[in-house]
Coordinates of C-alpha atoms and ligand atoms in Angstrom, one line a residue:
M237 CA 97.8 82.7 96.0
S238 CA 99.6 83.6 92.8
D239 CA 101.9 86.6 92.9
I240 CA 100.7 90.0 91.7
T241 CA 101.8 90.6 88.1
L242 CA 103.2 93.6 86.3
S243 CA 100.0 93.8 84.2
Q244 CA 97.9 94.0 87.4
L245 CA 100.2 96.8 88.7
T246 CA 99.8 98.7 85.4
L247 CA 96.0 98.3 85.6
M248 CA 96.1 99.7 89.2
K249 CA 97.7 102.9 87.7
Q250 CA 95.0 103.1 85.1
R251 CA 92.3 102.7 87.7
G252 CA 93.9 105.2 90.0
E253 CA 94.5 102.6 92.8
K254 CA 97.6 103.4 94.7
I255 CA 100.4 100.9 94.8
A256 CA 102.1 100.1 98.2
M257 CA 105.7 99.1 98.1
L258 CA 108.2 98.5 100.9
T259 CA 111.8 97.3 101.0
C260 CA 112.2 93.8 102.2
Y261 CA 115.4 91.8 102.8
D262 CA 114.4 88.5 104.4
A263 CA 111.8 85.7 104.4
T264 CA 110.0 86.5 107.7
F265 CA 109.4 90.2 106.7
A266 CA 108.4 89.0 103.2
A267 CA 105.7 86.8 104.7
A268 CA 104.5 89.6 107.1
S269 CA 104.5 92.3 104.4
S270 CA 102.7 90.3 101.8
A271 CA 100.2 89.2 104.4
A272 CA 99.6 92.9 105.2
G273 CA 98.8 93.6 101.5
V274 CA 102.1 95.2 100.4
D275 CA 101.9 95.0 96.6
I276 CA 105.6 95.1 95.8
L277 CA 108.6 93.9 97.9
L278 CA 111.7 95.8 97.0
I279 CA 115.0 94.1 97.7
G280 CA 116.8 97.4 97.8
D281 CA 120.5 98.0 97.8
T282 CA 119.8 100.1 100.9
L283 CA 120.6 96.7 102.6
G284 CA 124.1 98.0 102.4
M285 CA 123.2 100.6 105.0
I286 CA 120.3 99.0 106.8
L287 CA 121.7 95.4 107.2
Q288 CA 125.4 95.9 106.7
G289 CA 126.1 99.2 108.3
H290 CA 127.8 100.9 105.4
D291 CA 127.4 104.6 104.8
S292 CA 126.3 104.2 101.2
T293 CA 124.9 101.5 98.8
L294 CA 128.2 101.3 96.9
P295 CA 129.7 98.3 98.7
V296 CA 126.7 96.0 98.0
T297 CA 127.6 93.1 95.6
L298 CA 125.5 91.1 93.1
E299 CA 126.0 88.1 95.5
D300 CA 124.5 90.1 98.3
M301 CA 121.4 91.0 96.2
V302 CA 121.0 87.4 95.0
Y303 CA 121.2 86.1 98.6
H304 CA 118.5 88.5 99.9
T305 CA 116.3 88.1 96.8
A306 CA 116.3 84.3 97.3
S307 CA 115.4 84.8 101.0
V308 CA 112.5 87.2 100.2
K309 CA 111.2 84.8 97.5
R310 CA 111.0 82.0 100.1
G311 CA 108.8 84.0 102.4
N312 CA 106.7 85.9 99.8
A313 CA 103.0 85.0 99.6
G314 CA 101.5 86.9 96.7
S315 CA 103.5 90.1 96.3
F316 CA 105.5 91.3 93.3
I317 CA 109.3 91.0 93.8
L318 CA 111.6 93.8 92.6
S319 CA 115.3 93.6 93.1
D320 CA 118.0 96.2 92.7
L321 CA 120.9 95.9 90.4
S322 CA 123.7 97.1 92.7
F323 CA 126.5 99.5 92.0
M324 CA 128.6 98.6 88.9
T325 CA 126.6 95.5 88.0
Y326 CA 125.0 97.0 84.9
S327 CA 127.8 99.2 83.4
S328 CA 127.3 97.6 80.0
P329 CA 124.3 95.8 78.4
A330 CA 126.1 92.5 78.6
Q331 CA 127.0 92.9 82.3
A332 CA 123.4 94.0 83.0
L333 CA 122.0 90.9 81.2
Y334 CA 124.3 88.6 83.4
S335 CA 123.5 90.4 86.6
A336 CA 119.7 90.6 86.0
G337 CA 119.7 86.9 85.0
C338 CA 121.1 86.1 88.5
L339 CA 118.4 88.2 90.2
M340 CA 115.6 86.7 88.1
Q341 CA 116.8 83.2 88.8
A342 CA 116.8 84.0 92.5
G343 CA 113.2 85.0 92.4
A344 CA 112.8 88.6 91.2
H345 CA 109.9 89.5 88.9
M346 CA 111.6 92.7 87.8
V347 CA 114.9 94.5 88.3
K348 CA 115.6 98.1 89.1
L349 CA 118.5 100.2 87.9
E350 CA 119.5 103.9 88.5
G351 CA 120.0 106.5 85.9
G352 CA 118.7 108.3 82.8
G353 CA 118.4 108.2 79.1
W354 CA 121.8 106.6 78.6
L355 CA 120.4 103.3 79.9
G356 CA 118.0 103.0 76.9
E357 CA 120.0 100.2 75.2
T358 CA 120.4 98.3 78.4
I359 CA 116.7 98.5 79.1
R360 CA 115.8 97.4 75.6
Q361 CA 118.1 94.4 75.8
L362 CA 116.9 93.3 79.2
T363 CA 113.3 93.6 78.2
R364 CA 114.0 91.6 75.0
N365 CA 115.5 88.9 77.1
G366 CA 112.5 88.6 79.4
V367 CA 113.5 90.9 82.2
P368 CA 111.1 93.8 83.0
V369 CA 112.9 96.9 84.2
C370 CA 112.1 99.7 86.7
A371 CA 114.2 102.8 86.2
H372 CA 115.1 104.8 89.3
I373 CA 115.4 108.5 88.7
G374 CA 115.7 111.8 90.7
L375 CA 118.0 111.2 93.6
T376 CA 120.0 108.1 92.6
P377 CA 122.0 107.0 95.6
Q378 CA 124.6 105.0 93.7
S379 CA 125.7 108.3 92.2
V380 CA 126.0 110.1 95.6
N381 CA 129.6 111.0 94.8
V382 CA 128.7 112.6 91.5
L383 CA 125.6 114.4 92.9
G384 CA 127.7 115.7 95.8
G385 CA 125.4 114.3 98.6
F386 CA 121.9 113.1 99.2
K387 CA 120.0 116.1 97.8
V388 CA 116.6 116.9 96.6
Q389 CA 116.5 116.8 92.7
G390 CA 114.5 118.7 90.1
R391 CA 114.0 121.8 92.1
D392 CA 114.6 124.3 89.3
P393 CA 112.2 124.3 86.3
Q394 CA 115.0 123.4 83.9
Q395 CA 115.9 120.3 85.9
A396 CA 112.3 119.4 86.4
K397 CA 111.6 119.5 82.7
A398 CA 114.7 117.3 82.0
L399 CA 113.5 114.7 84.5
V400 CA 110.1 114.5 82.8
E401 CA 111.8 114.0 79.4
T402 CA 114.1 111.4 81.0
A403 CA 111.0 109.5 82.3
Q404 CA 109.5 109.6 78.8
A405 CA 112.7 108.4 77.2
L406 CA 113.0 105.5 79.7
E407 CA 109.4 104.5 79.0
A408 CA 110.1 104.6 75.3
A409 CA 113.1 102.3 75.8
G410 CA 110.8 99.8 77.5
A411 CA 111.0 100.6 81.2
A412 CA 107.8 99.2 82.7
M413 CA 107.9 101.1 86.0
I414 CA 109.6 104.3 87.2
L415 CA 110.8 105.0 90.7
V416 CA 111.4 108.6 91.6
E417 CA 113.2 109.6 94.7
A418 CA 113.4 113.0 96.5
V419 CA 111.8 115.5 94.1
P420 CA 109.3 118.3 94.8
V421 CA 105.7 117.2 95.3
S422 CA 104.6 119.0 92.1
L423 CA 107.2 117.1 90.0
G424 CA 106.2 113.7 91.4
K425 CA 102.7 114.4 90.0
K426 CA 103.9 115.7 86.7
L427 CA 106.1 112.6 86.2
S428 CA 103.2 110.3 86.9
D429 CA 101.0 112.1 84.4
A430 CA 103.7 112.1 81.7
V431 CA 104.0 108.3 81.4
T432 CA 101.7 105.4 81.2
V433 CA 103.8 103.0 83.4
P434 CA 103.4 103.1 87.2
V435 CA 105.5 105.8 88.9
I436 CA 106.4 104.9 92.5
G437 CA 107.6 107.7 94.7
I438 CA 109.8 108.1 97.8
G439 CA 110.0 111.7 99.0
A440 CA 108.1 112.7 95.9
G441 CA 104.7 113.6 97.3
A442 CA 101.2 112.1 97.1
G443 CA 100.7 112.6 93.4
T444 CA 102.6 109.5 92.3
D445 CA 100.9 106.2 91.4
G446 CA 102.4 104.5 94.5
Q447 CA 104.7 104.9 97.4
V448 CA 107.8 103.1 98.8
L449 CA 109.6 103.4 102.1
V450 CA 112.5 101.6 103.6
L451 CA 111.1 99.0 106.0
H452 CA 113.2 99.8 109.0
D453 CA 112.6 103.6 108.6
M454 CA 108.8 103.1 108.7
L455 CA 109.1 100.8 111.7
G456 CA 111.0 103.6 113.6
L457 CA 114.3 101.8 113.6
S458 CA 117.4 103.9 112.7
L459 CA 121.1 103.0 112.9
T460 CA 122.3 106.6 112.5
G461 CA 119.4 108.5 114.1
R462 CA 119.0 110.6 110.9
V463 CA 115.5 110.1 109.4
P464 CA 114.6 111.8 106.2
K465 CA 111.7 114.2 106.2
F466 CA 109.5 112.0 104.0
V467 CA 109.5 109.1 106.6
H468 CA 106.6 108.4 108.9
N469 CA 106.9 106.0 111.8
F470 CA 104.0 103.6 111.3
M471 CA 104.6 101.9 114.7
H472 CA 103.0 105.0 116.4
G473 CA 99.7 103.8 117.8
Q474 CA 100.2 100.2 116.8
M475 CA 100.6 97.1 119.0
S476 CA 102.6 95.0 116.5
I477 CA 104.8 95.1 113.4
Q478 CA 102.0 93.4 111.5
D479 CA 99.6 96.2 112.4
A480 CA 102.1 98.8 111.4
L481 CA 102.6 97.2 108.0
K482 CA 98.8 97.1 107.6
S483 CA 98.4 100.7 108.6
Y484 CA 101.1 101.7 106.0
V485 CA 99.2 99.9 103.2
I486 CA 95.9 101.5 104.2
A487 CA 97.5 105.0 104.5
V488 CA 99.0 104.6 101.0
K489 CA 95.8 103.2 99.4
E490 CA 93.6 105.9 101.0
G491 CA 96.0 108.7 100.1
I492 CA 96.6 109.6 103.7
F493 CA 100.4 109.0 103.3
P494 CA 102.3 110.9 102.3
A495 CA 100.9 114.1 104.0
A496 CA 102.0 117.6 103.1
E497 CA 104.6 117.7 105.8
H498 CA 106.5 114.7 104.2
G499 CA 106.9 116.6 100.9
Y500 CA 109.6 118.9 99.4
R501 CA 108.7 122.2 97.9
E502 CA 110.2 123.5 94.6
Ligands
KIV823 O1 117.4 100.5 97.8 C1 116.3 101.0 98.1 O2 115.8 100.7 99.2 C2 115.6 101.9 97.2 C3 114.5 102.7 97.7 C4 115.0 103.8 98.6 C5 113.6 103.2 96.7 O3 116.1 102.0 96.1
NA824 NA1 118.2 101.1 95.8

């Protein structure tokens, strides 16, 4: 089976079909997730916490991301592969081009970077060079030390308006997907309505065009015992990991997940 394409994902938004994304770091889970119908496999820099045991994503290197992207590519059977540009690997357009080139050659179909309007030139150059870009906004974990912790973003109306303008500026610069993390439910919906590209949410309510969770979180595995409010354990009531993955895909597609209890209020 040929892999899902960016134009198919864009079409899903236009048709109102929800997009199911999960993080993925290795070949075996790539095979299981794509067989379960996960549309997008995200090689997230959360691997710094989930696989490596760090307390943030900052220690993750480009080499780490290339290694895991190549592993996921080998197991993938039909999903779209999205890879994170890790901390300090896209500080200039030239550096971003080099880093993204390594991820694309390892098997990524698109790269993701964290930040706002200042990334416009970087996004333009990447796209011009054949690299589609997903822009990650809202809570951006690589900036945890600037934000002063892992906090819900866009809670006051001023901030919410600024985030909508940021999403529009990123789309204008060529971003072909937006990922929004930890914002009020109402803002997740507003963001999705404000742009034509797919908006994937995590802790952003049911109104986004798709959902993403960290694989280990949704399988009920936690290193620290701290699980964010927006996570649901999909192993509940399931006999196997494969069934849990399938039930996640169904819950996203049918709009059952996320439920009200997973969302943040303004
Ligand atoms: O690195 C990651 O897993 C992510 C998701 C939390 C969206 O960026
Ligand atoms: Na990430």
